[in-house]
Coordinates of C-alpha atoms and ligand atoms in Angstrom, one line a residue:
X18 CA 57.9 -27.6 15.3
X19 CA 54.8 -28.4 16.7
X20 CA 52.5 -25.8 18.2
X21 CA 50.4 -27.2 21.0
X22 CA 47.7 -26.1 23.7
X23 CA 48.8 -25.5 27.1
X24 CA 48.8 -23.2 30.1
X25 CA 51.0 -21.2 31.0
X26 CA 52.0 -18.4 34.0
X27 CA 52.9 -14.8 32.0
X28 CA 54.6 -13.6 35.2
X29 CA 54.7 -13.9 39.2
X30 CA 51.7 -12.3 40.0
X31 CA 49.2 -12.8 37.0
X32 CA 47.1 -16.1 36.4
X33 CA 47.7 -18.7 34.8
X34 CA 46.0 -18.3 31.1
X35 CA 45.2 -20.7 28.6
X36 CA 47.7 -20.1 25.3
X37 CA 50.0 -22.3 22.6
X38 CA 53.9 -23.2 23.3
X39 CA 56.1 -25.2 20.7
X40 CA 57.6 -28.6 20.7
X41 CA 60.9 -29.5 18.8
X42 CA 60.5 -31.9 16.0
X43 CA 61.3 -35.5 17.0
X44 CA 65.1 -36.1 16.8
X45 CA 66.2 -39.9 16.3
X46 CA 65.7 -40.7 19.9
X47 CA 62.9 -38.8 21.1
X48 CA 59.4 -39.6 21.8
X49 CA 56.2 -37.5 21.0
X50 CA 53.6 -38.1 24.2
X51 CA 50.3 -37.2 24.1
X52 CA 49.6 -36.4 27.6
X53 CA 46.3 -37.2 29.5
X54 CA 46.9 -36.4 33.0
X55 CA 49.4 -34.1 34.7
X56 CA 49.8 -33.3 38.2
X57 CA 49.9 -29.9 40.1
X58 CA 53.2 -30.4 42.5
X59 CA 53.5 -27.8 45.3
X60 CA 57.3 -27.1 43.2
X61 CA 54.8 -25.5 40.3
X62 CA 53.3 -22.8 42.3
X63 CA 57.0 -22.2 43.9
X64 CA 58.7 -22.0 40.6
X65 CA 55.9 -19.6 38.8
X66 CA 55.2 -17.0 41.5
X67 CA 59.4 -16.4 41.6
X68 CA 60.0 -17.7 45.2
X69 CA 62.9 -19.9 44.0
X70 CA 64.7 -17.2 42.0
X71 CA 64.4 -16.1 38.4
X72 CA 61.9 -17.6 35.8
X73 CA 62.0 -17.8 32.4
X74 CA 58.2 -16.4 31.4
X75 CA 56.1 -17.1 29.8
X76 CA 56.2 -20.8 31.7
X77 CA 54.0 -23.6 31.9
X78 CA 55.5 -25.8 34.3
X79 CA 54.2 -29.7 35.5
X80 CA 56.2 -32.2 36.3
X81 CA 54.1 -34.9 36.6
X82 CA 53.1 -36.3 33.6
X83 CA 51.5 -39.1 32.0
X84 CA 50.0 -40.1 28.6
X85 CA 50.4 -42.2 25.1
X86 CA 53.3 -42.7 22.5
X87 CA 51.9 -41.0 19.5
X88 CA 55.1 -41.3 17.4
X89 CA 58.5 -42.3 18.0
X90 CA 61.7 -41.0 16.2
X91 CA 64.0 -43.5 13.8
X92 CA 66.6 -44.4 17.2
X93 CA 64.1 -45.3 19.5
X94 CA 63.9 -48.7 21.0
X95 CA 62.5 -48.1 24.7
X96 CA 58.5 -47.3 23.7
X97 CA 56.5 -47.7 21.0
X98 CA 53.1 -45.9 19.5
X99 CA 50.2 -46.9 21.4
X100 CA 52.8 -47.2 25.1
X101 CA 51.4 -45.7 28.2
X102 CA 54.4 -43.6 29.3
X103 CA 55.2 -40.9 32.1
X104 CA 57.8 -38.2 32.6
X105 CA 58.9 -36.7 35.8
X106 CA 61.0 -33.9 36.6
X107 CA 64.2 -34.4 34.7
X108 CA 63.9 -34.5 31.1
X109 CA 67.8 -35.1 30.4
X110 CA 71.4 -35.0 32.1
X111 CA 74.7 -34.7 30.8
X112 CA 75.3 -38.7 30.6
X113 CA 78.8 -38.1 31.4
X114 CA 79.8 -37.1 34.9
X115 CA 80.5 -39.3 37.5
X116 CA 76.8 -40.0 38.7
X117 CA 75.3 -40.0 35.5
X118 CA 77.5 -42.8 34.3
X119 CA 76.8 -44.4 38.1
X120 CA 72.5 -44.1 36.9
X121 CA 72.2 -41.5 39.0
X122 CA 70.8 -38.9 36.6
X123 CA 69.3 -36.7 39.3
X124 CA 72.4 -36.1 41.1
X125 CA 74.2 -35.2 37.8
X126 CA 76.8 -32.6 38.1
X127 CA 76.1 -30.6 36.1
X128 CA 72.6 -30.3 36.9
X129 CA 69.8 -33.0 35.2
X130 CA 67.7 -30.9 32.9
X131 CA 64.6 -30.3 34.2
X132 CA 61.1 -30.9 33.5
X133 CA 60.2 -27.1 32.8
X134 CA 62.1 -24.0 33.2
X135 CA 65.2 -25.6 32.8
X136 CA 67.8 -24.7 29.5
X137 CA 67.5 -27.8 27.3
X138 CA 70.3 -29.4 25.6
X139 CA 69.1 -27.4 22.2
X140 CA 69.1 -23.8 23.8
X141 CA 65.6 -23.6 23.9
X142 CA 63.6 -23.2 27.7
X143 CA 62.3 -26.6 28.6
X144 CA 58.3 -26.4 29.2
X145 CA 56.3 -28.8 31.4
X146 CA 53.3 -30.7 31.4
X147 CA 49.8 -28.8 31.4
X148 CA 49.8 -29.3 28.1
X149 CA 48.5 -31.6 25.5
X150 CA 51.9 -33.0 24.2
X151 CA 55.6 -33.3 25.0
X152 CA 58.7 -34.4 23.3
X153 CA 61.5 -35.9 25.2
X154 CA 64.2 -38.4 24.5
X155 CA 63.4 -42.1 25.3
X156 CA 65.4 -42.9 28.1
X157 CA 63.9 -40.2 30.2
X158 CA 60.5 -42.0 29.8
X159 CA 59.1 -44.3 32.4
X160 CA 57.2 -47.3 31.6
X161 CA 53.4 -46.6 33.5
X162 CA 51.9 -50.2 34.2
X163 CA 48.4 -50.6 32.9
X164 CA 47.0 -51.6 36.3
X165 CA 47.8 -48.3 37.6
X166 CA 44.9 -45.7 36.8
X167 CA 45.6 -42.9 34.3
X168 CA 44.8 -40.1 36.7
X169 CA 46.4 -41.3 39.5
X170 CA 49.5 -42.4 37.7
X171 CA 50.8 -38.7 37.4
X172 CA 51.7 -37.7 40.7
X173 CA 53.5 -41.0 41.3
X174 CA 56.3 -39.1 39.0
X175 CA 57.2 -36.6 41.2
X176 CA 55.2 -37.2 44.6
X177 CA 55.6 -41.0 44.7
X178 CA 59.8 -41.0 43.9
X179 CA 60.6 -38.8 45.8
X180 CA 59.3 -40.1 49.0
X181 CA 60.0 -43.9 47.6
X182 CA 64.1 -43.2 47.3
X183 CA 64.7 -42.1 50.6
X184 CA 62.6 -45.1 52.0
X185 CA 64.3 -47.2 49.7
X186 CA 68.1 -46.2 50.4
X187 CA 67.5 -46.0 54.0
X188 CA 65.8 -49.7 53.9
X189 CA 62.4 -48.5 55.1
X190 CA 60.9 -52.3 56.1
X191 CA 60.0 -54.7 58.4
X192 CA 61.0 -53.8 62.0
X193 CA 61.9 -50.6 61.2
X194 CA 60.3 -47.8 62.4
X195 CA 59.6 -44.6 60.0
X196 CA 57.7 -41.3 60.6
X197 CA 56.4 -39.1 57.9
X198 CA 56.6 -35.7 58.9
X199 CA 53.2 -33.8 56.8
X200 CA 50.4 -35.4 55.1
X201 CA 50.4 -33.3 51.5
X202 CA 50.7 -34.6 48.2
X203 CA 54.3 -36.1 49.1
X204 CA 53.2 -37.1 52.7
X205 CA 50.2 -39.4 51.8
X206 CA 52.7 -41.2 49.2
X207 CA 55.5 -41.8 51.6
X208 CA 52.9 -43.3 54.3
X209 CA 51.4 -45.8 51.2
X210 CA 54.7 -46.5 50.0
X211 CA 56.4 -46.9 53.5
X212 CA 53.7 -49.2 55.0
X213 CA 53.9 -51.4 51.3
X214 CA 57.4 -51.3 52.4
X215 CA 56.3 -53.0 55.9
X216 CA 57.7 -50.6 57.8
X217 CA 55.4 -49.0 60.9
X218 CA 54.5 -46.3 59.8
X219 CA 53.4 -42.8 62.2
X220 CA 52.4 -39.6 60.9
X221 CA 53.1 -36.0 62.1
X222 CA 50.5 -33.8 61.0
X223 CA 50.2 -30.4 62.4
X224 CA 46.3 -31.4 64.0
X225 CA 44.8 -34.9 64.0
X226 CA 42.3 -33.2 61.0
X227 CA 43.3 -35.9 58.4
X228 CA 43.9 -38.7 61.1
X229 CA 41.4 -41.2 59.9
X230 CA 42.8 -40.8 56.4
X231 CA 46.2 -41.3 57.2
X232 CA 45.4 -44.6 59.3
X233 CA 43.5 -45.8 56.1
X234 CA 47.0 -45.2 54.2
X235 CA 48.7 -47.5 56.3
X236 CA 49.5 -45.8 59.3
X237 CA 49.8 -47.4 62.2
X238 CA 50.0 -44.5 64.9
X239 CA 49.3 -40.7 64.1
X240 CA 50.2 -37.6 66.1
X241 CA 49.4 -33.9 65.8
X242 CA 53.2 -31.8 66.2
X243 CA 51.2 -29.3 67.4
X244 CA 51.7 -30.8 70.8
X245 CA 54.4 -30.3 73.2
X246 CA 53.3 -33.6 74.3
X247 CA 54.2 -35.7 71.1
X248 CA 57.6 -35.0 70.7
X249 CA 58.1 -36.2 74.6
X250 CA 56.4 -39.4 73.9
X251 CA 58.1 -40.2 70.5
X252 CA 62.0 -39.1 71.8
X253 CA 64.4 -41.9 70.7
X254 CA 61.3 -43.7 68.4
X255 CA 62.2 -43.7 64.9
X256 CA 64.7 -45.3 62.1
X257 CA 63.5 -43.1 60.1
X258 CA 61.6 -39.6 59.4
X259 CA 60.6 -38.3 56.2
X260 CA 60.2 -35.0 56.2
X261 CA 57.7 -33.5 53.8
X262 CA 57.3 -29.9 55.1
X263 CA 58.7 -26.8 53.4
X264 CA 57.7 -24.6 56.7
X265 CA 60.8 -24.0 58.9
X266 CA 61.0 -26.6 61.7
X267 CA 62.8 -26.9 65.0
X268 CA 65.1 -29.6 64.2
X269 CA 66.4 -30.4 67.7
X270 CA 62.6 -31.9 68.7
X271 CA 62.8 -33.5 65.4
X272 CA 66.1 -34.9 65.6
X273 CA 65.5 -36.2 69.0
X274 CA 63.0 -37.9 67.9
X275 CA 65.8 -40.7 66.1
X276 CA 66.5 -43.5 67.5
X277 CA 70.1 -45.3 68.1
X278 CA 71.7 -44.5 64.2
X279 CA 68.3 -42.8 62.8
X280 CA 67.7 -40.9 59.7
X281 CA 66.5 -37.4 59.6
X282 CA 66.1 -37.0 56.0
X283 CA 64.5 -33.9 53.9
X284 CA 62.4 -33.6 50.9
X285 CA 60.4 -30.8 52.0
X286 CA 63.0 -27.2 51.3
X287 CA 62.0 -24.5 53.8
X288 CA 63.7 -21.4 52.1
X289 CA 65.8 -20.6 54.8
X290 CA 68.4 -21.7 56.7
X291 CA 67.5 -24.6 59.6
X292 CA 69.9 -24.2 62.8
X293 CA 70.9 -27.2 64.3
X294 CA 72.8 -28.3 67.4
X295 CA 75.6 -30.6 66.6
X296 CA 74.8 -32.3 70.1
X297 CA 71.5 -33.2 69.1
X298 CA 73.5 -35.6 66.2
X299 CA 76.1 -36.7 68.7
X300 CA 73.3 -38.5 70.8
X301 CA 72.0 -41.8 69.1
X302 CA 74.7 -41.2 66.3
X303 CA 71.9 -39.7 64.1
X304 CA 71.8 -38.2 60.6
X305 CA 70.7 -35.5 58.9
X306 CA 70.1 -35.8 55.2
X307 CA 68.3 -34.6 51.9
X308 CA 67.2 -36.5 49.6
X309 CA 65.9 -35.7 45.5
X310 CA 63.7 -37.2 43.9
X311 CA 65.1 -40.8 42.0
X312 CA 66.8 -41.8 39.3
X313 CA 65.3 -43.3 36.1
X314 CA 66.0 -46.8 36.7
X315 CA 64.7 -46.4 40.4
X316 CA 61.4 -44.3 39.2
X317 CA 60.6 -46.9 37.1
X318 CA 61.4 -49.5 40.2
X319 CA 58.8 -47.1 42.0
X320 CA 55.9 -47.3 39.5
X321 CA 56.6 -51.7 38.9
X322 CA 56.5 -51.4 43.3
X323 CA 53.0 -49.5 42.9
X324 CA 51.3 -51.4 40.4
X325 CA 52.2 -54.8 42.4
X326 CA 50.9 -53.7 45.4
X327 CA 47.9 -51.9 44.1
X328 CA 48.9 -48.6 45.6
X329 CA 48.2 -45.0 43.8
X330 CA 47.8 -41.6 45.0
X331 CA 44.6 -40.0 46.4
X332 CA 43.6 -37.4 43.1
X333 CA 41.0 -34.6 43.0
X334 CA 40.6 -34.2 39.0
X335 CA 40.4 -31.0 37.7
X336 CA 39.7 -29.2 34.8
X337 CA 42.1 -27.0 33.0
X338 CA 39.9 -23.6 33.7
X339 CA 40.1 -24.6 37.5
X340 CA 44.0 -24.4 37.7
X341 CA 44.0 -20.6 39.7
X342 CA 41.8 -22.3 42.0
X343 CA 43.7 -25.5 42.7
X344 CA 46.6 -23.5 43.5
X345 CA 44.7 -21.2 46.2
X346 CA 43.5 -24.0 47.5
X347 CA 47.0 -26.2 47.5
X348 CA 48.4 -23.3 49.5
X349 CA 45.5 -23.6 51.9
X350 CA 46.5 -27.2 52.1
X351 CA 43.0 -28.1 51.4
X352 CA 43.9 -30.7 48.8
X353 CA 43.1 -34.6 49.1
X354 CA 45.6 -35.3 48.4
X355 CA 46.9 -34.2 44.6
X356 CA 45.0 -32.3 42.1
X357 CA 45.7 -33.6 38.7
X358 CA 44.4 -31.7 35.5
X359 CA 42.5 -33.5 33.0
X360 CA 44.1 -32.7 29.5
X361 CA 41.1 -33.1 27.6
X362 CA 39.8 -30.2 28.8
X363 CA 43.0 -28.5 27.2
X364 CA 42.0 -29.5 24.0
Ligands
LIG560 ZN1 57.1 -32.0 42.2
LIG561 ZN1 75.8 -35.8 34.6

């Protein structure tokens, strides 16, 4: 075992504190990472203050991770020492099932193992990123291209794929039209990714606060769904929205906004239930669909697509004695556009 710095939350309610977790020695296929940068997802805060069910605390969560090959076990063929690696939010499936043998690892199932919190394939609780070093086995570890820089390389593992897939499956491109509902963490990585895709790209931000931002992410049109207004002038507009908001919605504006055979698709989870009128899918033929995050082969498509066309995530670095703080301030929204902790200042 290998006992390592980290942070971790000791319940729902407390701070996160600095303490020491354990890794698993390196079985013949995994990979020891020495992790410089990990992102703070919106999903952490979720999972450690219990508003997604039961936790497993103490819990250092992070699912955004990126660092160095320090050693490699006896198997391993996919990285070597020295590599500049990432891990995202499934650390493992059960390589069996139907989708896993398909590539699909994050549809597995039997439920992909996740990053942190999750019951790993050895019993033991899996534990995330704000930390100085993981283990995990080497087919769950993306390739980070050198061109991409270290810090902003992390949130590309959980913000960038998950807003890439769905603009990927639904063929987000030229002459097609795609909306991004929120301009968060995932929202400012679907409007990059989107316009690199040459779609046109609108955003639908609550005010027109971070208009001149989202224009300089590639936006071509930006509109606050505050407004009554907007959702009369956009009915019937768009191939595709991306929604990146957790906060209930009222889906029959949204939906209406789809134009013949458009795409409502989720990757935003509002806790509960979102009624819709079948009617509202029985005009234009539209769809509504969810979407979560990629698979391996396709997150490693994701981080080749961002390092050719020079695009990476907007990062406020942090240190690890300012984690509390980011979080009050992530729930604020008043983040531009991820915070990503240093790791040094872990060790
Ligand atoms: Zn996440
Ligand atoms: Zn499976």
């Amino acid at each position: 075992m290998l006992t390592v710095n980290a942070i971790a939350a000791p319940s729902a309610t407390e701070p996160l504190v600095r303490t020491t977790i354990e890794r698993r020695d390196l079985g013949p296929r995994d990979v020891l990472i020495e992790i410089t940068y990990a992102g703070i997802c919106h999903s952490d805060i979720h999972t450690v203050r219990g508003d997604w069910g039961k936790v497993p605390y103490p819990l250092t969560v992070g699912h955004e991770i990126v660092g160095h090959v320090t050693e490699v076990g006896t198997e391993v063929t996919l990285h070597a020492v020295g590599d500049r690696v990432g891990v995202g939010c499934m650390v493992d499936s059960c390589r069996e099932c139907e989708n896993c043998l398909a590539g699909h690892q994050q549809y597995c199932e039997r439920g992909n193992t996740q990053t942190y919190a999750a019951v790993d394939r050895d019993g033991t609780v899996t534990q995330g990123g704000y930390s100085t070093h993981i283990v995990v086995v080497e087919d769950f570890v993306l390739r980070v291209p050198e061109s991409i820089p270290h810090e902003a390389a992390a949130p590309l593992l959980c913000a960038g794929i998950t807003t890439y897939s769905p603009l990927a499956h639904w063929k987000a491109g030229p002459g097609k039209k795609v909306a991004v509902v929120g301009l968060g963490g995932l929202g400012h990585m679907g409007v990059k990714i989107a316009a690199a895709m040459g779609a046109e790209v609108t955003v639908l931000s609550q005010t027109l606060s971070k208009k001149e931002e989202g224009l300089a992410f590639g936006a071509k049109h930006y509109y606050a769904t505050g407004d009554p207004a907007t959702f009369e002038t956009l009915k019937n507009s768009f191939d595709l929205v991306i929604n990146t908001v957790s906060a209930p919605i009222d889906m029959g504006a949204y939906l209406n906004l789809l134009r013949l055979d458009g795409t409502f698709v989720s990757v935003g989870a509002p806790p509960e239930p979102l009624p819709i009128q079948v009617f509202t899918l029985f005009g234009n033929r539209r769809s509504f669909a969810g979407s979560s995050i990629g698979s391996i082969a396709e997150t490693q498509e994701m981080l080749d697509f961002c390092a050719e066309r020079g695009i990476a995530p907007q990062v406020e670095v942090i240190g690890a004695d300012e984690v509390n703080d980011a979080y009050e301030r992530v729930l604020k929204s008043d983040v531009r556009f991820r915070f990503v902790i240093d790791i040094a200042s872990l060790r």
